[in-house]
């Protein structure tokens, strides 16, 4: 006596003995496993099940109602083992034996022969990356190897790129993959051909679609037609996106590599990168100088380096990675790696925010210190104001010859000379009437800091000198910030108080520092130089402005 | 070199052609196709047919429709598409050429 199971196969009910059921079930799941990669698996399976149901129904009758093990065995014998009938081209070959057949399928089914990029481990120096890429684009790997070898020295960027490629490009392990690696060349003709094929396919589908719509017979068909329509619209979009994807991927890769080299150069290189500045020429900037001038002393520079690598380096790596993946159609995604890098990026973000807050905190308080600069009263009634000419030994002249040793942060500059760096700022000067009958020079020193005390300290440390030769005042181009002081928005305003009836002469060079000097005729700063001005009760009045064009005057009411 | 393997490869190559030819005489469902191919000793195991039918269908050479059957569940009737007919025509020509060529070679070597 045997137990039977009731089984529904393709809509037919069978009573099947337990052992026969197990056998059949195992057989069907083996077939299913065999067609794992085929797109039409479910359809093939239902066809096979239908056929088996048909055969089994011939084996039962009113006198013999149950399906026996022997029945299943004979059905399996008729159907054959999966390895006997599975379509070669639907599977991935890995054995020598099936090589030739995979090659044949390759030529008869154009969709399968498109070339893919693999690492060529048969022709490798390190990981076979260069050989693989050279195979893909059909050139001698020697050139690529040379390029990589050279770029190893470009702050290791080539090395990093090589490692990234090594990780994401799979090695050609099986013979099928090796063949795919050398598959049909990817060039313009082929792309054209592929596009044409897609288009023909498209036309054909269009036609079929039309036919089917015309001959609407039953609901089932309509359903498949609707499915086909969506499928085919999906195809069209897929193709368009595919082409755009490749273009975008290329740019991603290109920009990613350029930025990565720039990043590595900034961090590890002694050199500086130049960023175009809107007003003057360029701002020269190096990470080390940023840290030594702006970063609070409590934060080590390594923290900034780590922050930058995580915060900028990871997205750049991701850009390069996804560029390569899409360009070469590599399907490989490691979730754990993704989460790992996402987390690292968040750490980098937090670090950058922390550093930003720390720096911002150091600017939170502002302090102003007013100091009188000692001058002796000139003997003549005319005071000449001049700016120091820049002789060869001046720091500023050195800066002109060694432009790259200077960084320019808005109102400040950092100049390196003889391994000492000087933090400099540009002063501005205004002229006011004096309450007394003597000349006075006031320095208004301003700075920010973590607290009032620190800000005051920084402000006091602002060092500015002028030289006086009787009635000639020679101003300095810059004020200096103490060499250990950080840049905390130090600022210097000079106020020259001129007594009524005294005359001042502004030299041409003074236009660099004078700022919005009020006068009766509303003359612009640029036109005030090279002229004598007399302080009256109303304000400064020009003595030799006769030839001055009205156009150069301020229009009243503009400010 | 395995003789059975070579024979199987030879058969495999013409199998698609034969399926298309069988269907050129009218719409049929898989069991009928199998019957004819078995009679001609072209296939040994029936399972071979299903992946092939699927591929021909996916390549647009075949289409199918469901039809009620008196003795059981609905059956899938396969039919040649216009593309399939064209394809078959070309295969016939090249088959005849191939047979001629092979025969010529065999005659000469005998």
XYZ file of C-alpha atoms in Angstrom:
669
model
C 0.000 0.000 0.000
C 1.209 3.402 -0.904
C 0.142 6.911 0.000
C -0.857 9.220 -2.856
C -0.723 12.957 -3.175
C -3.109 15.087 -5.181
C -1.212 17.222 -7.635
C -2.309 19.876 -10.092
C -0.159 19.936 -13.183
C -1.173 22.402 -15.873
C -4.795 22.350 -14.719
C -5.119 18.570 -14.622
C -5.577 16.820 -11.291
C -3.424 13.750 -10.722
C -3.240 11.279 -7.903
C 0.417 10.578 -7.637
C 2.326 8.261 -5.351
C 4.594 9.965 -2.868
C 7.916 8.699 -4.239
C 6.821 9.468 -7.797
C 5.880 12.996 -6.705
C 9.289 13.555 -5.104
C 11.021 12.397 -8.251
C 8.962 14.621 -10.508
C 9.330 17.599 -8.230
C 13.086 17.178 -8.152
C 13.210 16.827 -11.911
C 11.230 20.010 -12.482
C 13.328 22.014 -10.064
C 16.519 20.770 -11.754
C 15.206 22.024 -15.080
C 14.245 25.294 -13.492
C 17.752 25.686 -12.115
C 19.155 24.977 -15.563
C 17.252 27.811 -17.192
C 18.071 30.205 -14.392
C 19.557 32.810 -16.714
C 17.095 32.542 -19.602
C 14.499 35.212 -19.925
C 11.744 32.873 -21.047
C 12.181 30.481 -18.138
C 8.621 30.606 -16.848
C 7.231 30.031 -20.304
C 9.559 27.121 -20.988
C 8.618 25.642 -17.639
C 4.905 25.889 -18.276
C 5.351 24.307 -21.734
C 7.294 21.445 -20.234
C 4.750 20.981 -17.460
C 1.963 20.955 -20.016
C 3.710 18.249 -21.982
C 4.379 16.159 -18.884
C 0.728 16.528 -17.839
C -0.325 15.335 -21.248
C 1.916 12.292 -21.105
C 0.884 11.416 -17.566
C -2.791 11.682 -18.439
C -2.221 9.024 -21.105
C -0.806 6.733 -18.424
C -3.793 6.807 -16.134
C -7.122 5.235 -16.822
C -10.268 4.421 -14.883
C -8.716 1.146 -13.757
C -5.301 2.553 -12.944
C -5.908 5.899 -11.332
C -2.616 6.715 -9.610
C 0.592 7.892 -11.180
C 3.407 5.514 -10.272
C 7.130 6.034 -9.976
C 7.658 4.007 -13.123
C 5.321 6.360 -15.002
C 7.336 9.388 -13.916
C 10.562 7.625 -14.840
C 9.349 6.834 -18.319
C 8.175 10.430 -18.792
C 11.568 11.700 -17.696
C 13.224 9.307 -20.123
C 11.133 10.767 -22.953
C 11.728 14.355 -21.921
C 15.428 13.840 -21.342
C 17.847 15.146 -18.735
C 18.148 18.908 -18.537
C 21.798 18.809 -19.575
C 20.732 16.966 -22.731
C 18.290 19.517 -23.936
C 19.128 22.873 -22.423
C 19.919 25.341 -25.143
C 23.639 26.060 -25.179
C 23.396 29.710 -25.911
C 21.211 30.221 -22.899
C 23.858 29.052 -20.531
C 27.278 30.269 -19.578
C 29.888 27.745 -20.604
C 32.860 27.098 -18.514
C 34.170 23.786 -19.755
C 36.518 23.223 -22.656
C 34.056 20.869 -24.254
C 31.352 23.402 -24.935
C 33.670 26.112 -26.163
C 33.185 25.525 -29.831
C 29.437 25.529 -29.551
C 29.411 28.781 -27.627
C 31.507 30.274 -30.371
C 29.016 29.159 -32.995
C 26.131 30.623 -31.090
C 28.097 33.782 -30.836
C 28.116 34.240 -34.579
C 24.481 33.365 -35.091
C 23.073 35.528 -32.301
C 24.330 39.049 -32.602
C 22.999 40.143 -29.222
C 25.432 37.932 -27.392
C 28.635 38.970 -29.011
C 28.997 42.530 -27.849
C 32.350 43.101 -26.279
C 32.750 43.548 -22.551
C 35.683 44.662 -20.496
C 37.488 42.142 -18.357
C 40.864 42.001 -16.716
C 43.117 39.933 -18.937
C 44.852 37.685 -16.445
C 46.674 35.802 -19.202
C 48.624 38.897 -20.154
C 49.115 40.612 -16.853
C 51.867 42.559 -15.155
C 49.937 43.383 -11.986
C 46.222 42.722 -12.243
C 45.717 42.645 -16.002
C 43.823 45.945 -15.910
C 45.820 47.589 -18.715
C 45.769 44.492 -20.889
C 42.011 44.201 -20.412
C 41.313 47.819 -21.297
C 43.686 47.608 -24.262
C 41.767 44.537 -25.456
C 38.538 46.444 -25.212
C 39.771 49.347 -27.306
C 42.134 47.305 -29.509
C 45.514 48.811 -28.884
C 48.857 47.782 -27.483
C 48.698 47.611 -23.667
C 52.258 48.945 -23.550
C 51.078 52.530 -23.964
C 48.499 52.277 -21.246
C 51.036 50.660 -18.940
C 53.465 53.478 -19.617
C 50.752 56.052 -18.931
C 49.868 54.359 -15.655
C 53.510 54.039 -14.646
C 53.999 57.774 -15.199
C 50.799 58.684 -13.371
C 51.977 56.651 -10.363
C 54.224 59.599 -9.728
C 51.452 62.163 -10.108
C 50.791 62.129 -6.374
C 49.873 58.470 -6.641
C 46.690 59.230 -8.530
C 47.478 56.587 -11.124
C 48.036 54.084 -8.372
C 44.684 54.841 -6.809
C 42.908 54.656 -10.157
C 44.601 51.351 -10.888
C 43.454 49.918 -7.583
C 39.898 51.113 -8.212
C 39.917 49.527 -11.676
C 41.413 46.353 -10.286
C 38.581 46.066 -7.800
C 35.689 46.835 -10.103
C 36.701 45.139 -13.352
C 36.110 41.414 -13.092
C 38.788 39.025 -14.320
C 38.048 36.975 -17.435
C 37.911 33.562 -15.785
C 35.904 31.301 -18.055
C 36.553 30.719 -21.710
C 33.257 32.354 -22.526
C 34.366 35.496 -20.733
C 37.690 35.422 -22.490
C 35.869 35.253 -25.799
C 33.582 38.055 -24.727
C 36.615 40.103 -23.818
C 37.776 39.888 -27.420
C 34.289 40.033 -28.869
C 33.239 42.249 -31.699
C 35.120 45.496 -31.842
C 33.389 48.519 -30.396
C 33.639 51.259 -32.968
C 31.423 53.726 -34.763
C 30.368 51.208 -37.413
C 29.317 48.743 -34.805
C 27.454 51.272 -32.783
C 25.664 52.251 -35.982
C 24.918 48.627 -36.676
C 23.614 48.059 -33.199
C 21.407 51.103 -33.450
C 20.111 49.862 -36.794
C 19.362 46.468 -35.380
C 17.477 48.022 -32.535
C 15.577 50.153 -35.002
C 14.644 47.189 -37.223
C 13.572 45.343 -34.142
C 11.524 48.326 -33.179
C 9.851 48.486 -36.610
C 9.088 44.821 -36.464
C 7.572 45.093 -33.056
C 5.544 48.048 -34.253
C 4.200 45.933 -37.112
C 3.418 42.955 -34.933
C 1.785 45.254 -32.503
C -0.409 46.710 -35.237
C -1.392 43.239 -36.475
C -2.354 42.116 -33.071
C -4.435 45.160 -32.397
C -6.317 44.612 -35.649
C -7.097 41.014 -34.988
C -8.446 41.282 -31.490
C -9.860 37.891 -30.828
C -10.104 37.346 -27.163
C -9.356 38.996 -23.883
C -6.223 37.029 -23.266
C -4.708 38.276 -26.427
C -5.564 41.844 -25.654
C -3.808 41.447 -22.407
C -0.633 40.219 -24.069
C -0.902 43.045 -26.586
C -1.095 45.574 -23.795
C 1.872 43.924 -22.180
C 3.753 44.050 -25.442
C 2.996 47.724 -25.840
C 4.404 48.575 -22.434
C 7.328 46.282 -22.986
C 8.130 47.949 -26.240
C 7.814 51.502 -24.962
C 10.072 50.388 -22.176
C 12.561 49.159 -24.775
C 12.608 52.480 -26.580
C 13.286 54.389 -23.384
C 15.828 51.850 -22.382
C 17.766 52.407 -25.585
C 17.680 56.174 -25.322
C 18.758 56.076 -21.710
C 21.448 53.592 -22.597
C 23.124 55.926 -25.116
C 22.846 58.958 -22.838
C 24.096 56.873 -19.990
C 27.303 56.088 -21.838
C 27.944 59.748 -22.593
C 27.231 60.792 -19.020
C 29.391 57.951 -17.752
C 32.302 59.157 -19.848
C 32.058 62.672 -18.451
C 31.676 61.363 -14.932
C 34.835 59.363 -15.340
C 36.783 62.197 -16.943
C 35.774 64.887 -14.462
C 36.196 62.488 -11.573
C 39.785 61.713 -12.545
C 40.681 65.371 -13.089
C 39.242 66.385 -9.732
C 40.853 63.445 -8.003
C 44.292 64.424 -9.308
C 43.636 67.997 -8.161
C 42.553 66.795 -4.734
C 45.561 64.562 -4.257
C 47.848 67.319 -5.489
C 46.341 69.704 -2.962
C 46.768 67.326 -0.091
C 50.062 65.648 -0.809
C 51.708 67.986 -3.243
C 53.846 70.848 -2.093
C 52.500 72.832 -4.965
C 49.421 74.925 -4.903
C 46.392 74.859 -7.070
C 45.187 77.980 -8.724
C 41.612 79.011 -8.702
C 40.456 81.758 -10.984
C 39.548 84.866 -9.165
C 36.993 87.289 -10.556
C 38.777 90.515 -9.788
C 42.533 90.142 -9.967
C 44.564 87.296 -11.347
C 44.372 84.103 -9.339
C 44.192 83.033 -5.756
C 46.982 80.704 -4.880
C 46.166 78.339 -2.210
C 47.696 75.446 -0.456
C 46.221 73.323 2.254
C 49.225 73.794 4.517
C 48.963 77.561 4.359
C 45.252 77.430 4.943
C 45.840 75.409 8.070
C 48.665 77.552 9.390
C 46.780 80.793 8.893
C 43.141 80.023 9.496
C 42.801 76.768 11.405
C 42.444 77.181 15.174
C 45.576 76.064 16.999
C 43.641 73.406 18.887
C 42.887 71.489 15.702
C 45.656 69.421 14.102
C 46.111 69.698 10.372
C 45.739 65.939 9.961
C 42.097 66.300 10.994
C 41.505 68.598 8.039
C 43.323 66.228 5.693
C 41.241 63.269 6.852
C 38.073 65.349 6.617
C 38.830 66.415 3.073
C 39.789 62.926 1.936
C 36.574 61.488 3.322
C 34.290 64.336 2.376
C 35.547 65.014 -1.150
C 37.586 61.930 -1.979
C 34.763 59.452 -1.452
C 32.261 61.149 -3.788
C 35.023 61.529 -6.380
C 35.888 57.846 -6.086
C 32.211 57.035 -6.424
C 32.070 59.206 -9.545
C 35.021 57.398 -11.107
C 33.629 54.040 -10.020
C 30.165 54.562 -11.453
C 31.628 56.134 -14.613
C 33.706 53.043 -15.279
C 30.872 50.727 -14.389
C 28.389 52.282 -16.749
C 30.878 52.854 -19.533
C 31.967 49.235 -19.621
C 28.700 47.691 -18.514
C 30.143 46.054 -15.432
C 27.396 44.650 -13.301
C 28.754 44.364 -9.827
C 27.503 46.039 -6.753
C 28.686 45.331 -3.291
C 26.229 46.546 -0.707
C 28.521 46.237 2.251
C 31.206 48.283 0.535
C 28.561 50.863 -0.358
C 27.340 51.201 3.223
C 30.889 51.305 4.462
C 31.788 54.233 2.214
C 28.496 56.005 2.892
C 29.241 55.847 6.577
C 32.785 57.069 6.047
C 31.451 59.977 4.011
C 29.095 60.899 6.833
C 32.032 60.814 9.219
C 33.866 63.135 6.818
C 30.843 65.424 6.679
C 30.647 65.605 10.460
C 34.373 66.311 10.625
C 34.063 69.146 8.115
C 31.097 70.617 9.975
C 33.041 70.358 13.233
C 36.050 72.101 11.696
C 33.776 74.745 10.186
C 32.110 75.415 13.525
C 35.513 75.577 15.242
C 36.768 78.114 12.713
C 33.519 80.073 12.833
C 33.727 80.087 16.613
C 37.115 81.763 16.373
C 35.475 84.669 14.551
C 32.615 85.100 16.986
C 33.804 88.214 18.833
C 35.027 91.508 17.398
C 37.225 94.075 19.093
C 38.382 97.544 18.070
C 41.455 99.294 19.387
C 42.096 102.991 18.657
C 45.689 104.108 18.837
C 47.358 107.369 18.066
C 50.405 107.111 15.874
C 53.067 109.517 17.075
C 53.933 112.196 14.566
C 55.752 115.479 14.837
C 53.996 118.509 13.444
C 55.420 119.577 10.070
C 57.074 122.995 9.851
C 55.494 123.957 6.526
C 51.788 124.430 5.941
C 51.685 121.804 3.179
C 51.879 118.187 4.231
C 52.855 115.700 1.544
C 51.334 112.210 1.861
C 53.172 109.477 0.050
C 53.092 105.690 -0.076
C 56.299 103.702 0.182
C 57.751 102.858 -3.158
C 58.533 99.173 -3.473
C 62.293 98.691 -3.518
C 63.852 95.357 -4.417
C 64.284 94.150 -0.856
C 60.720 94.783 0.138
C 58.556 91.787 0.867
C 56.032 92.987 -1.607
C 58.612 93.206 -4.366
C 59.664 89.678 -3.552
C 56.068 88.723 -3.855
C 55.956 90.150 -7.335
C 58.856 87.961 -8.322
C 57.565 84.910 -6.513
C 53.919 85.202 -7.080
C 53.200 81.680 -6.073
C 54.454 82.194 -2.555
C 51.552 84.376 -1.764
C 48.033 83.547 -0.898
C 45.424 86.136 -1.062
C 42.408 85.850 1.182
C 40.336 88.879 0.390
C 41.819 91.680 2.480
C 44.794 89.706 3.668
C 47.812 88.177 2.092
C 50.275 85.603 3.268
C 53.713 85.964 1.836
C 56.485 83.455 2.237
C 60.024 84.696 2.165
C 63.059 82.792 3.329
C 60.838 80.165 4.967
C 59.167 82.821 7.057
C 55.636 83.618 6.305
C 54.277 87.102 6.723
C 50.638 87.767 7.254
C 49.782 91.085 5.732
C 46.700 93.216 5.351
C 45.810 96.226 3.275
C 45.092 99.402 5.259
C 42.656 102.079 4.189
C 42.902 105.742 4.967
C 40.408 108.525 5.340
C 40.850 112.232 6.101
C 38.833 114.204 8.592
C 39.059 117.747 9.887
C 41.012 118.112 13.105
C 39.398 119.485 16.223
C 42.684 121.048 17.253
C 45.234 123.033 15.259
C 47.613 120.105 14.839
C 47.814 117.084 12.545
C 46.820 113.780 14.087
C 47.094 110.218 12.800
C 44.762 107.648 14.345
C 44.955 103.895 13.745
C 41.682 102.020 14.192
C 42.693 98.371 14.592
C 40.031 95.719 14.370
C 40.069 91.961 14.714
C 37.849 89.004 15.422
C 38.596 86.243 17.878
C 37.195 83.442 19.968
C 36.479 85.909 22.754
C 36.833 89.624 23.407
C 40.248 89.167 24.977
C 41.690 87.209 22.099
C 40.207 89.603 19.556
C 41.716 92.574 21.393
C 45.045 90.773 21.510
C 45.019 90.154 17.780
C 43.980 93.767 17.154
C 46.810 95.116 19.306
C 49.275 92.904 17.467
C 48.546 94.686 14.216
C 51.776 96.451 13.412
C 51.902 99.492 11.170
C 54.590 102.075 10.670
C 55.003 105.269 8.753
C 58.133 107.252 8.215
C 58.186 110.986 8.511
C 60.657 113.401 7.051
C 59.512 116.786 8.260
C 56.537 117.512 6.020
C 56.606 114.263 4.072
C 54.700 111.289 5.490
C 55.512 107.983 3.864
C 52.949 105.263 4.518
C 53.516 101.540 4.357
C 51.693 99.414 1.800
C 50.724 96.800 4.351
C 50.131 96.284 7.988
C 51.691 93.212 9.487
C 50.074 90.617 11.678
C 52.304 88.921 14.226
C 53.782 85.803 12.711
C 52.094 83.405 15.146
C 48.725 85.066 14.981
C 45.960 83.496 13.001
C 44.090 85.435 10.383
C 40.959 86.614 12.171
C 39.662 89.338 9.866
C 42.208 91.876 11.083
C 41.592 95.298 9.642
C 43.319 98.670 9.882
C 41.759 102.032 9.186
C 43.900 105.133 9.299
C 42.314 108.464 10.045
C 44.368 111.554 9.311
C 43.035 114.635 11.072
C 43.920 117.794 9.227
C 43.545 121.234 10.932
C 41.644 123.978 9.132
C 43.684 126.048 6.638
C 46.385 123.412 6.351
C 47.123 121.937 2.929
C 47.836 118.322 2.068
C 49.216 116.877 -1.124
C 48.291 113.322 -2.126
C 50.905 111.511 -4.174
C 49.920 109.264 -7.049
C 50.794 106.147 -5.101
C 48.362 107.071 -2.342
C 45.428 105.930 -4.458
C 46.189 102.417 -3.285
C 45.151 103.144 0.295
C 42.857 106.151 0.348
C 39.210 105.242 0.654
C 36.224 107.474 0.080
C 37.745 110.737 1.240
C 35.067 113.335 1.585
C 35.567 116.679 -0.090
C 33.505 119.676 -1.127
C 33.595 118.969 -4.851
C 32.704 115.309 -4.440
C 35.785 114.326 -6.378
C 36.501 110.616 -6.663
C 39.512 109.133 -4.879
C 41.249 108.452 -8.173
C 41.099 112.114 -9.121
C 42.193 113.359 -5.738
C 45.747 112.180 -6.111
C 48.512 114.372 -7.502
C 46.622 117.422 -6.214
C 46.734 119.720 -3.236
C 43.779 119.946 -0.946
C 43.044 122.617 1.613
C 41.026 121.891 4.732
C 38.266 124.475 5.124
C 35.438 124.637 7.610
C 33.194 122.937 5.032
C 35.707 120.194 4.308
C 38.537 119.546 1.867
C 38.718 121.921 -1.022
C 40.795 121.369 -4.120
C 43.402 123.975 -4.891
C 44.573 122.876 -8.339
C 41.597 121.112 -9.857
C 40.899 123.619 -12.649
C 41.399 121.198 -15.469
C 39.357 118.463 -13.855
C 36.598 117.197 -16.058
C 33.113 117.408 -14.613
C 32.490 113.860 -15.741
C 34.881 112.604 -13.146
C 32.921 114.163 -10.332
C 30.436 112.334 -8.234
C 26.899 112.971 -9.245
C 25.166 114.223 -6.161
C 22.668 111.795 -4.894
C 24.334 108.655 -6.125
C 25.152 107.688 -2.603
C 36.517 13.135 -30.297
C 33.166 11.775 -29.254
C 31.105 10.498 -32.186
C 27.822 10.885 -30.331
C 28.678 14.469 -29.553
C 29.440 15.246 -33.183
C 26.206 13.634 -34.292
C 24.279 15.594 -31.707
C 25.902 18.829 -32.843
C 24.996 18.075 -36.475
C 21.394 17.447 -35.544
C 21.209 20.493 -33.390
C 22.228 22.700 -36.259
C 19.339 21.646 -38.458
C 16.775 21.336 -35.707
C 15.587 24.915 -35.915
C 15.246 24.573 -39.666
C 13.173 21.424 -39.185
C 10.878 23.005 -36.617
C 10.194 25.883 -38.991
C 9.574 23.409 -41.826
C 7.157 21.355 -39.743
C 5.209 24.498 -38.880
C 5.113 25.638 -42.511
C 2.421 23.037 -43.189
C 0.116 24.541 -40.581
C -0.237 25.595 -36.971
C 0.634 22.887 -34.464
C 1.041 22.398 -30.775
C 4.261 21.051 -29.259
C 3.186 17.400 -28.984
C 2.470 17.291 -32.701
C 5.788 18.883 -33.547
C 7.527 16.407 -31.264
C 5.738 13.509 -32.911
C 6.983 14.497 -36.362
C 10.523 15.152 -35.233
C 10.587 11.850 -33.375
C 9.312 9.987 -36.412
C 12.167 11.498 -38.373
C 14.561 10.473 -35.571
C 15.738 14.071 -35.275
C 15.229 14.321 -31.569
C 15.783 11.763 -28.904
C 14.521 13.638 -25.866
C 11.515 15.901 -26.022
C 12.890 18.493 -23.648
C 15.136 19.751 -26.441
C 12.189 21.301 -28.197
C 10.948 23.742 -25.565
C 13.965 26.005 -25.224
C 14.242 26.086 -29.010
C 10.590 27.051 -29.464
C 11.062 29.735 -26.863
C 14.079 31.159 -28.626
C 12.441 31.115 -32.039
C 9.470 32.883 -30.501
C 11.663 35.464 -28.796
C 13.484 36.046 -32.089
C 10.156 36.820 -33.717
C 10.105 33.807 -36.044
C 7.203 32.138 -34.274
C 4.058 33.248 -32.517
C 1.438 31.234 -30.693
C -2.197 31.282 -29.716
C -4.221 29.349 -27.142
C -6.859 26.959 -28.337
C -9.412 24.940 -26.381
C -8.932 21.185 -26.629
C -11.640 18.557 -26.248
C -9.527 16.214 -24.208
C -7.888 18.512 -21.682
C -6.576 21.965 -20.891
C -6.080 24.615 -23.615
C -3.190 24.039 -25.975
C -0.570 26.345 -27.281
C -0.578 26.367 -31.063
C 2.603 27.618 -32.666
C 2.584 29.418 -35.995
C 5.159 30.935 -38.358
C 5.313 34.729 -38.452
C 5.976 36.515 -41.780
C 9.573 36.934 -40.619
C 9.699 33.226 -39.847
C 8.433 32.392 -43.321
C 11.113 34.567 -44.887
C 13.720 33.009 -42.603
C 12.610 29.514 -43.552
C 12.800 30.355 -47.233
C 16.383 31.497 -46.869
C 17.295 28.483 -44.772
C 15.809 26.171 -47.418
C 17.961 27.715 -50.109
C 21.091 27.467 -48.054
C 20.195 23.929 -46.965
C 19.913 22.831 -50.601
C 23.186 24.498 -51.403
C 24.795 22.840 -48.408
C 23.473 19.396 -49.334
C 24.739 19.819 -52.897
C 28.103 20.964 -51.695
C 28.491 18.203 -49.150
C 27.402 15.578 -51.640
C 29.895 16.840 -54.154
C 32.679 16.555 -51.627
C 31.610 13.070 -50.583
C 31.346 11.919 -54.222
C 34.783 13.205 -55.007
C 36.438 11.529 -52.061
C 34.786 8.246 -52.922
